[in-house]
PDB file of C-alpha atoms in Angstrom:
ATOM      1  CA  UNK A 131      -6.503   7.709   4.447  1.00 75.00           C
ATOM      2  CA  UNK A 132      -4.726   9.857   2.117  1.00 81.00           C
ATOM      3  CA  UNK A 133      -4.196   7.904  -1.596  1.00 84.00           C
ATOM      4  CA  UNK A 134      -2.979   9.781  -4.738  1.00 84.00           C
ATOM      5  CA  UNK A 135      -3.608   7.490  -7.696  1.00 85.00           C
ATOM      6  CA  UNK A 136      -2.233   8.387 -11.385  1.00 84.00           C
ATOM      7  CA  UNK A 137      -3.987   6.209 -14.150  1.00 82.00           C
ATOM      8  CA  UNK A 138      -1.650   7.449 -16.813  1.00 84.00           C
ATOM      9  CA  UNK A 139       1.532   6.271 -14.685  1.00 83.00           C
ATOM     10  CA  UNK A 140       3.802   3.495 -15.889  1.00 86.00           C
ATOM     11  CA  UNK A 141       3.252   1.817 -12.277  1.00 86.00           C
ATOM     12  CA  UNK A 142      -0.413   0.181 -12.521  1.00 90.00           C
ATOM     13  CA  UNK A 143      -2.745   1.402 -10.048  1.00 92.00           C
ATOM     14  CA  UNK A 144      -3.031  -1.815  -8.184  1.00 93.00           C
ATOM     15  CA  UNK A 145       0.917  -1.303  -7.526  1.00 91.00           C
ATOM     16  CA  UNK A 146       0.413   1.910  -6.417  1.00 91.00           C
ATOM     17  CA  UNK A 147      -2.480   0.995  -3.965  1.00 93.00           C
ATOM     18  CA  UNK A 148      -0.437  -1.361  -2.715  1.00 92.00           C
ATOM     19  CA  UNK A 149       2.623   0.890  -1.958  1.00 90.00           C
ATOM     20  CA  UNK A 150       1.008   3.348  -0.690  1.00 90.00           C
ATOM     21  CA  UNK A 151      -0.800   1.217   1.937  1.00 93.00           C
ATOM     22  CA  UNK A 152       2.048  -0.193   3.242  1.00 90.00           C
ATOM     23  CA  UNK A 153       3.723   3.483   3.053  1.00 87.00           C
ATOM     24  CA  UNK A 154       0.766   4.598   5.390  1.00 89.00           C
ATOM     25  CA  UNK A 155       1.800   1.813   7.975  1.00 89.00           C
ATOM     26  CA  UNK A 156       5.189   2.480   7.580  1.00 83.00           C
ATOM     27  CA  UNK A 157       5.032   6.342   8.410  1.00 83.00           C
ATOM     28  CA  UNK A 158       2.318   5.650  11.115  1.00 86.00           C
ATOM     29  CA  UNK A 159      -0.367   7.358   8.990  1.00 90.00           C
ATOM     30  CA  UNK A 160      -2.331   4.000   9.534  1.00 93.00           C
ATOM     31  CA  UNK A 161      -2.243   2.134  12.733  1.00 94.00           C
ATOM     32  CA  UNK A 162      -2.658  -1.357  13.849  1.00 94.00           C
ATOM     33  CA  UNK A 163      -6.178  -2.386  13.624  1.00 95.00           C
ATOM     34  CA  UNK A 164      -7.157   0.464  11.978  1.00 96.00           C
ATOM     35  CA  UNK A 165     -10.302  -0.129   9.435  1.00 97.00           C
ATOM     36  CA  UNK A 166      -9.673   0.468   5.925  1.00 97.00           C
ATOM     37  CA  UNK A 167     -12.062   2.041   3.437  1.00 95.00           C
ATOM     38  CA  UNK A 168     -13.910  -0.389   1.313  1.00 95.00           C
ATOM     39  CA  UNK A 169     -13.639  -1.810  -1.786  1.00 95.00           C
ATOM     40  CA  UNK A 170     -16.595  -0.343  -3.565  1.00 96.00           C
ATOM     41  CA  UNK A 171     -15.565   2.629  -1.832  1.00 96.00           C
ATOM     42  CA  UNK A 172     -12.179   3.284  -3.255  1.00 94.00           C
ATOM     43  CA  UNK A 173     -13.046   2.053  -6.630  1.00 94.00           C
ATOM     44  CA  UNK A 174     -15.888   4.361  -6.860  1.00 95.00           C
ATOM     45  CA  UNK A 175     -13.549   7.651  -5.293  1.00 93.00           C
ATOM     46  CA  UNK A 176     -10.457   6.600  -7.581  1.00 91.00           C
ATOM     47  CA  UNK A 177     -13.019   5.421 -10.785  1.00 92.00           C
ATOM     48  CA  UNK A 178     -11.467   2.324 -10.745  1.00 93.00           C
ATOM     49  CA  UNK A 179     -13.085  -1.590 -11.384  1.00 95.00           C
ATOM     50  CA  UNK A 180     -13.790  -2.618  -7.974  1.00 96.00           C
ATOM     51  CA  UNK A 181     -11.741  -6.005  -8.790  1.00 97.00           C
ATOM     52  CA  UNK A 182      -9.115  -3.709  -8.912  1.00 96.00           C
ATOM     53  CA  UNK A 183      -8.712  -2.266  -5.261  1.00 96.00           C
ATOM     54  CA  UNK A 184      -9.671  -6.038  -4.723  1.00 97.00           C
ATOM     55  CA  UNK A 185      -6.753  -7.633  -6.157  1.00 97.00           C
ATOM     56  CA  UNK A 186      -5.098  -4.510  -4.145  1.00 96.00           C
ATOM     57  CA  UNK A 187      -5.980  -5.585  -0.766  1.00 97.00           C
ATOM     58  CA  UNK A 188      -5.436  -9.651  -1.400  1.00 96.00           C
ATOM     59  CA  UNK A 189      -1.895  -8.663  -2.026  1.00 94.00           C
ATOM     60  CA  UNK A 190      -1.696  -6.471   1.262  1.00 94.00           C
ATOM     61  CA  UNK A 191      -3.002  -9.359   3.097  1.00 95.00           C
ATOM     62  CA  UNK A 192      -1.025 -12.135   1.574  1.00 92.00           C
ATOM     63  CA  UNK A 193       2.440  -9.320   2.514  1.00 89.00           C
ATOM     64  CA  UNK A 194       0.759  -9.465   5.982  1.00 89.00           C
ATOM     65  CA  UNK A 195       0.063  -5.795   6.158  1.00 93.00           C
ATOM     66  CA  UNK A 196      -3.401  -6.338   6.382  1.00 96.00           C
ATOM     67  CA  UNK A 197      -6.077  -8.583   7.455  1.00 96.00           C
ATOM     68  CA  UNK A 198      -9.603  -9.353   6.375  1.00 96.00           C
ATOM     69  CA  UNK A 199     -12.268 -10.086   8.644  1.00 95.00           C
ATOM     70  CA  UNK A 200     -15.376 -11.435   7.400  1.00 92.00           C
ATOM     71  CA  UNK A 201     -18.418  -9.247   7.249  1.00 91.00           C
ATOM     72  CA  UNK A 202     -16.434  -5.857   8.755  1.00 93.00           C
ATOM     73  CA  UNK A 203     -13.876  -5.028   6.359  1.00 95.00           C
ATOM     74  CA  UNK A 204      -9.801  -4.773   5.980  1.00 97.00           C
ATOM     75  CA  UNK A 205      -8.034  -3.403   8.993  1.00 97.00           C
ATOM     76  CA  UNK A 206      -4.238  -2.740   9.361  1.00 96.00           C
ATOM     77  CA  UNK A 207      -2.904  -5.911  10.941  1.00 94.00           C
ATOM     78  CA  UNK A 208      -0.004  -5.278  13.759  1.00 89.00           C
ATOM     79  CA  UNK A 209       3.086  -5.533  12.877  1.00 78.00           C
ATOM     80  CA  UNK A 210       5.391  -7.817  14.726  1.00 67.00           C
ATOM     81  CA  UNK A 211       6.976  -6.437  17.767  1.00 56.00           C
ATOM     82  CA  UNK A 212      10.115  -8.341  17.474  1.00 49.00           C
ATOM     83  CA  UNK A 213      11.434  -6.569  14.499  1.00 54.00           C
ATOM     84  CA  UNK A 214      14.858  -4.840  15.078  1.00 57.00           C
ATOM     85  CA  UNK A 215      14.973  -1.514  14.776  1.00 62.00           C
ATOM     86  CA  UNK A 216      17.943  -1.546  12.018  1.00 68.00           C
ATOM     87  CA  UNK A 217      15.341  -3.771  10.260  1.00 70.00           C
ATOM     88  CA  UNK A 218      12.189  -0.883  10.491  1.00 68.00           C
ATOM     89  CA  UNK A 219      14.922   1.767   9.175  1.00 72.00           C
ATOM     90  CA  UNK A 220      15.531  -0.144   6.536  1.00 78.00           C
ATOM     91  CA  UNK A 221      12.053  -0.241   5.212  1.00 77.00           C
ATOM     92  CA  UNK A 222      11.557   2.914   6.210  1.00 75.00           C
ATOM     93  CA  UNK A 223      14.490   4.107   3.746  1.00 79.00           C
ATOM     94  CA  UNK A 224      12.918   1.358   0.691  1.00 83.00           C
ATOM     95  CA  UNK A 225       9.645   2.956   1.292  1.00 81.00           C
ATOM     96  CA  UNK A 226      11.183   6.290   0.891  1.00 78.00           C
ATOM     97  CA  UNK A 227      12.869   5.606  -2.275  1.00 82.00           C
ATOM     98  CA  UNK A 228      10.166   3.857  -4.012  1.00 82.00           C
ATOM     99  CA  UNK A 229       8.159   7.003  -3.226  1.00 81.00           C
ATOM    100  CA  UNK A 230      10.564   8.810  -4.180  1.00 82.00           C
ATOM    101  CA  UNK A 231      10.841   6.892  -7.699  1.00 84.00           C
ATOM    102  CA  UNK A 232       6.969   7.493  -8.213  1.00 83.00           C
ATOM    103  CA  UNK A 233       7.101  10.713  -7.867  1.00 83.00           C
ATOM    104  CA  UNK A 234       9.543  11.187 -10.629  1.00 86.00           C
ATOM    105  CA  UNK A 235       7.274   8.614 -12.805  1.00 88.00           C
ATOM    106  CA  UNK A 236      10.528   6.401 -12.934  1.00 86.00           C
ATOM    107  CA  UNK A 237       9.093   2.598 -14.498  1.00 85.00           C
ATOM    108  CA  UNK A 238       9.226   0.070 -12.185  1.00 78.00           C
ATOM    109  CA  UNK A 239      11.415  -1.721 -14.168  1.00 82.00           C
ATOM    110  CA  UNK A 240      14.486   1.073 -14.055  1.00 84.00           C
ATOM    111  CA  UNK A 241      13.976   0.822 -10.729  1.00 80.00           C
ATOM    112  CA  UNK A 242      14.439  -2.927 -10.504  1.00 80.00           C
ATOM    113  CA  UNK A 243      17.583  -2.590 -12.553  1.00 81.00           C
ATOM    114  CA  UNK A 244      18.754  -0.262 -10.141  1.00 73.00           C
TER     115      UNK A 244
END
């Protein structure tokens, strides 16, 4: 899984985690049931507190992008097939912004103005 992670960004690196998680599903880059790297393991790549990545994941699984399962890990959770494809275009195109927003370091807060 590819992550880029900025500490000096406006947008806190939980946020970002987040985002780019559910970018990954979005684009296909992660798939359904697919395993996610672990806790300890991202905190110690991205030299972040553990609680961090943590708090990360909770708020994947409580936006139903993920799921945990005890004593294996977090895996990408399937995404429901009834979704109309207007509807996955749409996200598609939010994702895309808020990316795009990122890169430009644009505060989270212009962008919820916008």
């Amino acid at each position: 899984m590819r992550l880029w992670l900025s500490r000096g960004s406006s947008i806190s690196v939980r946020e970002q985690l987040v985002t780019q998680v559910v970018l990954s599903i979005l684009s296909g880059d992660l798939k359904p049931a697919q395993r996610l790297p672990s806790t300890r393991e991202l905190a110690r790549r991205f030299h972040v507190h553990p609680n961090t990545v943590s708090a990360g994941y909770r708020q994947l699984e409580h936006d139903s992008w993920v799921e945990f399962r005890k004593g294996s890990g977090v895996y990408v959770k399937p995404q429901r097939t009834q979704t109309s494809a207007p509807a996955v275009a749409l996200d598609k195109l939010i994702a895309d912004f808020l990316l795009a927003a990122r890169r430009l370091d644009t505060p989270l807060a212009v962008v919820r103005t916008r």
